[in-house]
GROMACS .gro file of N, CA and C in nm:
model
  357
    1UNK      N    1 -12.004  14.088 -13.248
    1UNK     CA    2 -12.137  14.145 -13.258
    1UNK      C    3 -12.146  14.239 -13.377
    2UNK      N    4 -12.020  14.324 -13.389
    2UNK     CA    5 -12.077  14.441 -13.484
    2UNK      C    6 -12.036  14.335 -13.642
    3UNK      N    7 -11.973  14.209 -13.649
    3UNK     CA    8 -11.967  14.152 -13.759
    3UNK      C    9 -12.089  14.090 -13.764
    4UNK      N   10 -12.132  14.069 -13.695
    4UNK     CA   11 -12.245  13.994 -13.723
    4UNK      C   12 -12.408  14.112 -13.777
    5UNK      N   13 -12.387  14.231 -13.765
    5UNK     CA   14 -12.454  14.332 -13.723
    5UNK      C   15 -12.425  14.304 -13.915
    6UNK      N   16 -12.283  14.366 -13.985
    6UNK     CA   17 -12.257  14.385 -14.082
    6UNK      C   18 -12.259  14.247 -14.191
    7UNK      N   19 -12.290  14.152 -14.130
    7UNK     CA   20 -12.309  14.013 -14.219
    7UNK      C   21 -12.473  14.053 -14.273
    8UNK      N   22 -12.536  14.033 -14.190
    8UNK     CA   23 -12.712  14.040 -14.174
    8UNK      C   24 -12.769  14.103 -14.164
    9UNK      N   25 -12.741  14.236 -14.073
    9UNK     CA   26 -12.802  14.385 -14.034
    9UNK      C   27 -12.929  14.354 -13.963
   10UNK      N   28 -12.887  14.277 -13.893
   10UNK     CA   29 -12.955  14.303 -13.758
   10UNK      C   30 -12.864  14.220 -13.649
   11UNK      N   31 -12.866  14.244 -13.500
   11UNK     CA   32 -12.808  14.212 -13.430
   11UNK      C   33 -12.782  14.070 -13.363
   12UNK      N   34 -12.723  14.031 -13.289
   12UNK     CA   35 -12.731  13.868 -13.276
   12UNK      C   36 -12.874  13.818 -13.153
   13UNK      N   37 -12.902  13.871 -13.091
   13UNK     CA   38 -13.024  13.879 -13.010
   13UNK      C   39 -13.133  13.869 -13.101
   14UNK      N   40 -13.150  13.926 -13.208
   14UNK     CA   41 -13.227  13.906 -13.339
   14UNK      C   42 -13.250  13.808 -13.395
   15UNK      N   43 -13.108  13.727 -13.419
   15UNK     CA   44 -13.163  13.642 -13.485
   15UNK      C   45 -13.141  13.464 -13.424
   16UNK      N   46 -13.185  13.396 -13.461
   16UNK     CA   47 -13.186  13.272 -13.415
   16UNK      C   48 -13.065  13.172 -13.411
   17UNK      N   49 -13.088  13.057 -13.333
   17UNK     CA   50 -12.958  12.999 -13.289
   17UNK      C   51 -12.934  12.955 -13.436
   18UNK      N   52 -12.989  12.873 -13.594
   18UNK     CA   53 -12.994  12.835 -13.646
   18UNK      C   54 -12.895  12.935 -13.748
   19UNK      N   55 -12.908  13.087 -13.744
   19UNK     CA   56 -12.832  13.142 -13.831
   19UNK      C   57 -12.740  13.193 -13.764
   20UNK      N   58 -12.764  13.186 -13.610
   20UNK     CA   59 -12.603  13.260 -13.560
   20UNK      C   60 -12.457  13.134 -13.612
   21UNK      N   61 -12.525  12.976 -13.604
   21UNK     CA   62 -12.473  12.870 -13.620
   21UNK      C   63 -12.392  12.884 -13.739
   22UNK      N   64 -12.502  12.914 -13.883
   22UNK     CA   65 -12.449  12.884 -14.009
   22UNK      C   66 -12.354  13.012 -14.012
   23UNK      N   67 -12.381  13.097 -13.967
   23UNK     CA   68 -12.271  13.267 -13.924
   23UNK      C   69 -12.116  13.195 -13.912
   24UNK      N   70 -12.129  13.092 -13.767
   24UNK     CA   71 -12.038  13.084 -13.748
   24UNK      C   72 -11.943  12.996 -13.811
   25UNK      N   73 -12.085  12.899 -13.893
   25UNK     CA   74 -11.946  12.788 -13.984
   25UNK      C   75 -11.886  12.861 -14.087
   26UNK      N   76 -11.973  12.909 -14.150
   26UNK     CA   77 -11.945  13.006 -14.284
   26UNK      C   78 -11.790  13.071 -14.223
   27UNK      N   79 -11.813  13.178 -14.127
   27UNK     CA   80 -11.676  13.275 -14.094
   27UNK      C   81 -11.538  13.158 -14.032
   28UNK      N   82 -11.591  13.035 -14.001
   28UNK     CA   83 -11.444  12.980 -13.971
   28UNK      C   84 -11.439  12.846 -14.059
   29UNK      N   85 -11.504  12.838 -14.132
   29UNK     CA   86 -11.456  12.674 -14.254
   29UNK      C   87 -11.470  12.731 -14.402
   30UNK      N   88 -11.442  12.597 -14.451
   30UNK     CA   89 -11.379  12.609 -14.586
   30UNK      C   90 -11.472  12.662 -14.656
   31UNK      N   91 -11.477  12.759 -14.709
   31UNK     CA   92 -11.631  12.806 -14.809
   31UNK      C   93 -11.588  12.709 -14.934
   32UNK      N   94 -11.520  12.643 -14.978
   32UNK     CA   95 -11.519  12.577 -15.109
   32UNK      C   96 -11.610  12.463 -15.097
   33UNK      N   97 -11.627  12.402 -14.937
   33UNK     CA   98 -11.648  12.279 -14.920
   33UNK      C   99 -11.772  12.267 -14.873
   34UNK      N  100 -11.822  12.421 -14.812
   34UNK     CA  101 -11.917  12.453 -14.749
   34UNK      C  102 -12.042  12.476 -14.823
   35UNK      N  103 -12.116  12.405 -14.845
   35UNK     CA  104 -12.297  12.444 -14.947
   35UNK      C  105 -12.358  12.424 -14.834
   36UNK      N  106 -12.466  12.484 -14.842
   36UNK     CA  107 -12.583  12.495 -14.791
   36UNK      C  108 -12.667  12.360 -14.731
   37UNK      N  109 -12.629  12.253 -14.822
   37UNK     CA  110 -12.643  12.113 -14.764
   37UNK      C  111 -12.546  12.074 -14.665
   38UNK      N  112 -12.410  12.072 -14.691
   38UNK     CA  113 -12.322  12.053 -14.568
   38UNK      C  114 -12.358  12.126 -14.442
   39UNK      N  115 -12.358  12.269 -14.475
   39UNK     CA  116 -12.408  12.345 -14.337
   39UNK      C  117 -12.562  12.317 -14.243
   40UNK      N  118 -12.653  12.258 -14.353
   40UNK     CA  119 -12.775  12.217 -14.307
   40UNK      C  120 -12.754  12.094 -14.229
   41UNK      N  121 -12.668  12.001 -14.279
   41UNK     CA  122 -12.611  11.856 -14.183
   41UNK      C  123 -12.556  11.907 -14.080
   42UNK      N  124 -12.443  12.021 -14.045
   42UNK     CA  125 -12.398  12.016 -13.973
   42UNK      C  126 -12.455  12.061 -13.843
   43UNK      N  127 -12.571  12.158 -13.850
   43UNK     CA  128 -12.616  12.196 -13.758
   43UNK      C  129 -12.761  12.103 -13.716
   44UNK      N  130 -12.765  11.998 -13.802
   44UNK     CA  131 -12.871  11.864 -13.765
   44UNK      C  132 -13.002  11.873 -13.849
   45UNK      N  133 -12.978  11.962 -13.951
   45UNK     CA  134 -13.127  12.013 -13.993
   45UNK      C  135 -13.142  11.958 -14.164
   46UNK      N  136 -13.250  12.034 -14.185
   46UNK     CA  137 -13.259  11.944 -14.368
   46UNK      C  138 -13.225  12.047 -14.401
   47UNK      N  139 -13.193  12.078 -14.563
   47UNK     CA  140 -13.190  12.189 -14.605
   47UNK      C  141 -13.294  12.262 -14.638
   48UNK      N  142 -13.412  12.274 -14.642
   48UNK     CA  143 -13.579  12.324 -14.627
   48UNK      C  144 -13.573  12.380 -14.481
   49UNK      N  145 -13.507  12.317 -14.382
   49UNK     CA  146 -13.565  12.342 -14.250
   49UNK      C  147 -13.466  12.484 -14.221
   50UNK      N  148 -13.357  12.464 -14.308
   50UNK     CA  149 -13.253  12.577 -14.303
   50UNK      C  150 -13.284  12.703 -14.368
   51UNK      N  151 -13.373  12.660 -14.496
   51UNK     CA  152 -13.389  12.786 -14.578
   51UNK      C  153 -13.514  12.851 -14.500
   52UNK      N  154 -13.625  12.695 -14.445
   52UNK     CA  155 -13.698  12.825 -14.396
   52UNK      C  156 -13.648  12.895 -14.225
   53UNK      N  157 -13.584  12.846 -14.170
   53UNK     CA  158 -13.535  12.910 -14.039
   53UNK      C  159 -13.469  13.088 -14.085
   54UNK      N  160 -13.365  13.071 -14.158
   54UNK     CA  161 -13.352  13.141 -14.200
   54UNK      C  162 -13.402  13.275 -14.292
   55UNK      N  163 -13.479  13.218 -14.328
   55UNK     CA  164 -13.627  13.335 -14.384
   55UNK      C  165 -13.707  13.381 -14.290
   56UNK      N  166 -13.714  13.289 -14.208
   56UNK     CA  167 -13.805  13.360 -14.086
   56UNK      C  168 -13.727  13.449 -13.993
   57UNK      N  169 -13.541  13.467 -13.984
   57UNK     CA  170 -13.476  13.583 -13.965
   57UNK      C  171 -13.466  13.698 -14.116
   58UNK      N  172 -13.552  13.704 -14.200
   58UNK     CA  173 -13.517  13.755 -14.296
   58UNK      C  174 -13.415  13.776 -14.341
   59UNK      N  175 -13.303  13.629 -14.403
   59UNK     CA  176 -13.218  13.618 -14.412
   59UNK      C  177 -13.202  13.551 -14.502
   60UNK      N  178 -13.129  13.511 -14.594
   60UNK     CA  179 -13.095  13.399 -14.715
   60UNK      C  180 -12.932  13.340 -14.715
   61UNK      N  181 -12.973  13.231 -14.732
   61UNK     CA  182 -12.821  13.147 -14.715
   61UNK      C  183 -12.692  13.230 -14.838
   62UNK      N  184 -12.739  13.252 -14.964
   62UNK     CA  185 -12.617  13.320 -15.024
   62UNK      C  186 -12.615  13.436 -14.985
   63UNK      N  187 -12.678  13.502 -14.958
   63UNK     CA  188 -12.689  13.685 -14.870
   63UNK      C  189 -12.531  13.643 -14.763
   64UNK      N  190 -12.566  13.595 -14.631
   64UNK     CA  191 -12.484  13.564 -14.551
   64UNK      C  192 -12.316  13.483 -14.606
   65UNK      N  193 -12.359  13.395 -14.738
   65UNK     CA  194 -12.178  13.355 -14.808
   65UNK      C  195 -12.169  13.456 -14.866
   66UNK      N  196 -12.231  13.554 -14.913
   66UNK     CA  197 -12.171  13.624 -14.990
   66UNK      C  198 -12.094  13.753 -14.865
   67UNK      N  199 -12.195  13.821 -14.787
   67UNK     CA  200 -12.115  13.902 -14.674
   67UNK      C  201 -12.017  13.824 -14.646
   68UNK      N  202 -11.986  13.719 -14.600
   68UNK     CA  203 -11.828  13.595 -14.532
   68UNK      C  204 -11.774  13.594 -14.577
   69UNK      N  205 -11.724  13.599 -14.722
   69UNK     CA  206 -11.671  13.603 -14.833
   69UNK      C  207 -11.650  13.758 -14.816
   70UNK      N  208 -11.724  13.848 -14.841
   70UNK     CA  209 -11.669  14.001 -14.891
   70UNK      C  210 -11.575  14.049 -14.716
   71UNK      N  211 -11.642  13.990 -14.588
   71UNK     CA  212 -11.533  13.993 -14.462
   71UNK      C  213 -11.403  13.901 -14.506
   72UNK      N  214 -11.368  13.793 -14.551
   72UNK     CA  215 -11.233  13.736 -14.582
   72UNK      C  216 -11.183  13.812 -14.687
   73UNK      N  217 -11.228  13.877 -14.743
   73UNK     CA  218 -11.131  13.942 -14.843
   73UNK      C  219 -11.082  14.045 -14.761
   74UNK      N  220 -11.169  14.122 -14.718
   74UNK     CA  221 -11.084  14.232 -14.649
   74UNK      C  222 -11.034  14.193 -14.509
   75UNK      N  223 -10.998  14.091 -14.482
   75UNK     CA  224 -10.914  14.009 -14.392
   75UNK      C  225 -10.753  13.966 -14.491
   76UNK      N  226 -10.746  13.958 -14.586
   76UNK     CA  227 -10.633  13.906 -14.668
   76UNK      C  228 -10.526  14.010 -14.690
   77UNK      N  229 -10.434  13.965 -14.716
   77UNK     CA  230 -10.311  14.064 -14.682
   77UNK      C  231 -10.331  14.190 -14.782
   78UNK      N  232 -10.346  14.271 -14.757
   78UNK     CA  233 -10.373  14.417 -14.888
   78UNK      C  234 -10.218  14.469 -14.954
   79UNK      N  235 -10.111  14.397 -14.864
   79UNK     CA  236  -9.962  14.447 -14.913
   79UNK      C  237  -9.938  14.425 -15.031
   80UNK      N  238  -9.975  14.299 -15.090
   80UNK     CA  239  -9.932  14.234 -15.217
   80UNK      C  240 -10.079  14.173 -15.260
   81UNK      N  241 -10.052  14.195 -15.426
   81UNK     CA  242 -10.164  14.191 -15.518
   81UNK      C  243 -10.201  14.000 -15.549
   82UNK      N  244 -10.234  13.933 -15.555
   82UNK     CA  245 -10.260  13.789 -15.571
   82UNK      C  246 -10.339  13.767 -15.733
   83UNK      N  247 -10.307  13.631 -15.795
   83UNK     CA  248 -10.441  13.627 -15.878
   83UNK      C  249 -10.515  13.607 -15.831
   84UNK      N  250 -10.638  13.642 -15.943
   84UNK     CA  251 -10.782  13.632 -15.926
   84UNK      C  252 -10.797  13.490 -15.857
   85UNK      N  253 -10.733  13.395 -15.961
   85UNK     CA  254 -10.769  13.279 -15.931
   85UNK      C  255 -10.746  13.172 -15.778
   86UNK      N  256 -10.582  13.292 -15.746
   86UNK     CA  257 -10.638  13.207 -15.600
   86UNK      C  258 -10.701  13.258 -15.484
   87UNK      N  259 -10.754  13.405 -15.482
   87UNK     CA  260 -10.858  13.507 -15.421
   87UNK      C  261 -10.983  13.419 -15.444
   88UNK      N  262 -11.011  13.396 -15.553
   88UNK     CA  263 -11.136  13.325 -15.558
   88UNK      C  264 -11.126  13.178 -15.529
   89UNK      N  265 -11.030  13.078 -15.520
   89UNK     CA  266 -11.023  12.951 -15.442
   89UNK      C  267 -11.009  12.979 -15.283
   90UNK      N  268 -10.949  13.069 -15.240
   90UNK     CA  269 -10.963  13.109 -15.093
   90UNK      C  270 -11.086  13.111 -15.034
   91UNK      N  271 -11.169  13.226 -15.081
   91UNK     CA  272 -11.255  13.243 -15.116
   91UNK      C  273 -11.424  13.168 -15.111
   92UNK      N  274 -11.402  13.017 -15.215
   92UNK     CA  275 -11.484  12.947 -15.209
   92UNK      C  276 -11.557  12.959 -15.317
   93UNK      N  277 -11.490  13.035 -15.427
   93UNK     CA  278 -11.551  13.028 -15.597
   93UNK      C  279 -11.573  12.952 -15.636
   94UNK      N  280 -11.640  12.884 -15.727
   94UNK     CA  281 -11.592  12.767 -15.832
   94UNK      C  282 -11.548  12.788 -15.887
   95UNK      N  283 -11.590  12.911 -15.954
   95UNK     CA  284 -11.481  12.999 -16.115
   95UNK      C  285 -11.476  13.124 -16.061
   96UNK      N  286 -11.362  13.145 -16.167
   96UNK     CA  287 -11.318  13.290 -16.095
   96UNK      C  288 -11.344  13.415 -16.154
   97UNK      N  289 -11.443  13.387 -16.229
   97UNK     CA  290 -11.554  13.502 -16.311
   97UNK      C  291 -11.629  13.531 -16.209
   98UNK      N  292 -11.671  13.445 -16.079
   98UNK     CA  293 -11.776  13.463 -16.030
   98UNK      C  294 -11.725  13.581 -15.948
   99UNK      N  295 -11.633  13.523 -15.894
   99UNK     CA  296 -11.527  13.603 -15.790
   99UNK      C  297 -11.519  13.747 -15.842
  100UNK      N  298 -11.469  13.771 -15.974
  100UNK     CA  299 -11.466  13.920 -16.028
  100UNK      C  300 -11.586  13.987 -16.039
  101UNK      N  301 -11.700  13.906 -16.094
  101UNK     CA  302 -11.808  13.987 -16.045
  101UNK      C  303 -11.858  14.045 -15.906
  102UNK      N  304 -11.796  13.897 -15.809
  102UNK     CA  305 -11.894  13.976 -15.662
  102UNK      C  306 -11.762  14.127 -15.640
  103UNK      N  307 -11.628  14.107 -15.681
  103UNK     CA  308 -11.611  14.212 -15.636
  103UNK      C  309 -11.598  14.359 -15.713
  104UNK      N  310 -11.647  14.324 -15.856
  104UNK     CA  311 -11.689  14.434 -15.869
  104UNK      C  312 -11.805  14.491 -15.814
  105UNK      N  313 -11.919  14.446 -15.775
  105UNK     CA  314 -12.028  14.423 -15.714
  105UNK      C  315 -11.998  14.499 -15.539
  106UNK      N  316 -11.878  14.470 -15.443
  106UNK     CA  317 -11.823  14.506 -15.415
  106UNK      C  318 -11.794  14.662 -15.375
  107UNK      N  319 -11.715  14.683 -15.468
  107UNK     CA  320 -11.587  14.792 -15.452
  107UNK      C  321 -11.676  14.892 -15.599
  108UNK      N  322 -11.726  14.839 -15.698
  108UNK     CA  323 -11.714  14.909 -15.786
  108UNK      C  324 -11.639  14.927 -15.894
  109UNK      N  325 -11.516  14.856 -15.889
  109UNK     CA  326 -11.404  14.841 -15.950
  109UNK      C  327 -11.402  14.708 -15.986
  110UNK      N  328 -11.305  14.655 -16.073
  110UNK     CA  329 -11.275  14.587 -16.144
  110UNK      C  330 -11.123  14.539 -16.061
  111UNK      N  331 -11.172  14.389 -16.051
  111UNK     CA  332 -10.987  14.316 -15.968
  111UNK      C  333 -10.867  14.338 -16.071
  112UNK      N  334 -10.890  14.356 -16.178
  112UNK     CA  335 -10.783  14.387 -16.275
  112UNK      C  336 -10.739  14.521 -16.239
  113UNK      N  337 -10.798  14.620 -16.227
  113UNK     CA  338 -10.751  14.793 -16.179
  113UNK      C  339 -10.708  14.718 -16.049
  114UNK      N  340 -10.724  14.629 -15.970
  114UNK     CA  341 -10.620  14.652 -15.841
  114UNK      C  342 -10.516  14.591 -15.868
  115UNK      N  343 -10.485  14.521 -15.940
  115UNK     CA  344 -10.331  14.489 -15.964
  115UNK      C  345 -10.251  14.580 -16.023
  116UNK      N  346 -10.296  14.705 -16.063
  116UNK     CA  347 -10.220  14.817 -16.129
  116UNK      C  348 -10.175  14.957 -16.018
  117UNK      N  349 -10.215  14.827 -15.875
  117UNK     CA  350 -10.193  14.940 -15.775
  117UNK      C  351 -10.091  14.826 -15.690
  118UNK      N  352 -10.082  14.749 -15.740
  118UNK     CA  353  -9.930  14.661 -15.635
  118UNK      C  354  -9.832  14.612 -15.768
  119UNK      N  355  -9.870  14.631 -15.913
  119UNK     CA  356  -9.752  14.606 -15.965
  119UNK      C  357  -9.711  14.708 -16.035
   0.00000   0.00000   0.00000
C-alpha cells in the first residue's frame, strides 16, 4: 500500500483495477520488454483505452515506469558500485544516457560521483 501510495500518490482504493494492474506488471516484469503496448495487451485493453483509464486516475503510463524504476534502484545492492550500463539494462533503459539523467533527476547527483563512493 504505502508503495503504491509512493508510485502515484494516491492510495490503492483510489485508483482503478486498470492501474493497480499495470502497478503490478511494471513492479514484477521485465521493464526492458515492458511498453505500454505490451502492458495494454496484457491486461486485455488497447493502448488508448490504457492511456485514457489511466488519466482518468490522474496518472500517466511513464510517471508510474519512471517511479518502478526509481523503487528498483533503491532495491539493488548499495554495497558495491555497478556500471551505468548495466543499472540501466536492469532497469529497462534503452541507452544509458537516459538512465543518468533520470537519476540525476533523482538524487541530484550525478551516477559518476557515486562510483567515487565504492571505489
Amino acid at each position: 500500500m504505502d508503495l503504491c501510495v509512493r508510485i502515484t500518490g494516491k492510495a490503492p482504493h483510489e485508483l482503478s483495477r486498470t492501474s493497480l494492474s499495470v502497478i503490478d506488471l511494471l513492479l514484477n516484469g521485465d521493464l526492458l520488454r515492458l511498453r505500454s503496448e505490451k502492458v495494454a495487451d496484457a491486461v486485455h485493453i488497447s493502448p488508448t483505452t490504457l492511456r485514457r483509464r489511466l488519466g482518468a486516475d490522474g496518472i500517466h503510463y511513464q510517471s508510474i515506469l519512471d517511479q518502478v524504476r526509481r523503487h528498483r534502484y533503491t532495491l539493488m545492492p548499495e554495497k558495491r558500485w555497478l556500471p551505468g550500463k548495466c543499472v540501466a539494462w536492469e532497469l529497462g533503459y534503452a541507452e544509458v544516457n537516459s538512465f543518468y539523467r533520470a537519476f540525476r533527476r533523482w538524487t541530484g547527483h550525478n551516477y559518476s560521483d557515486l562510483k567515487q563512493l565504492y571505489v
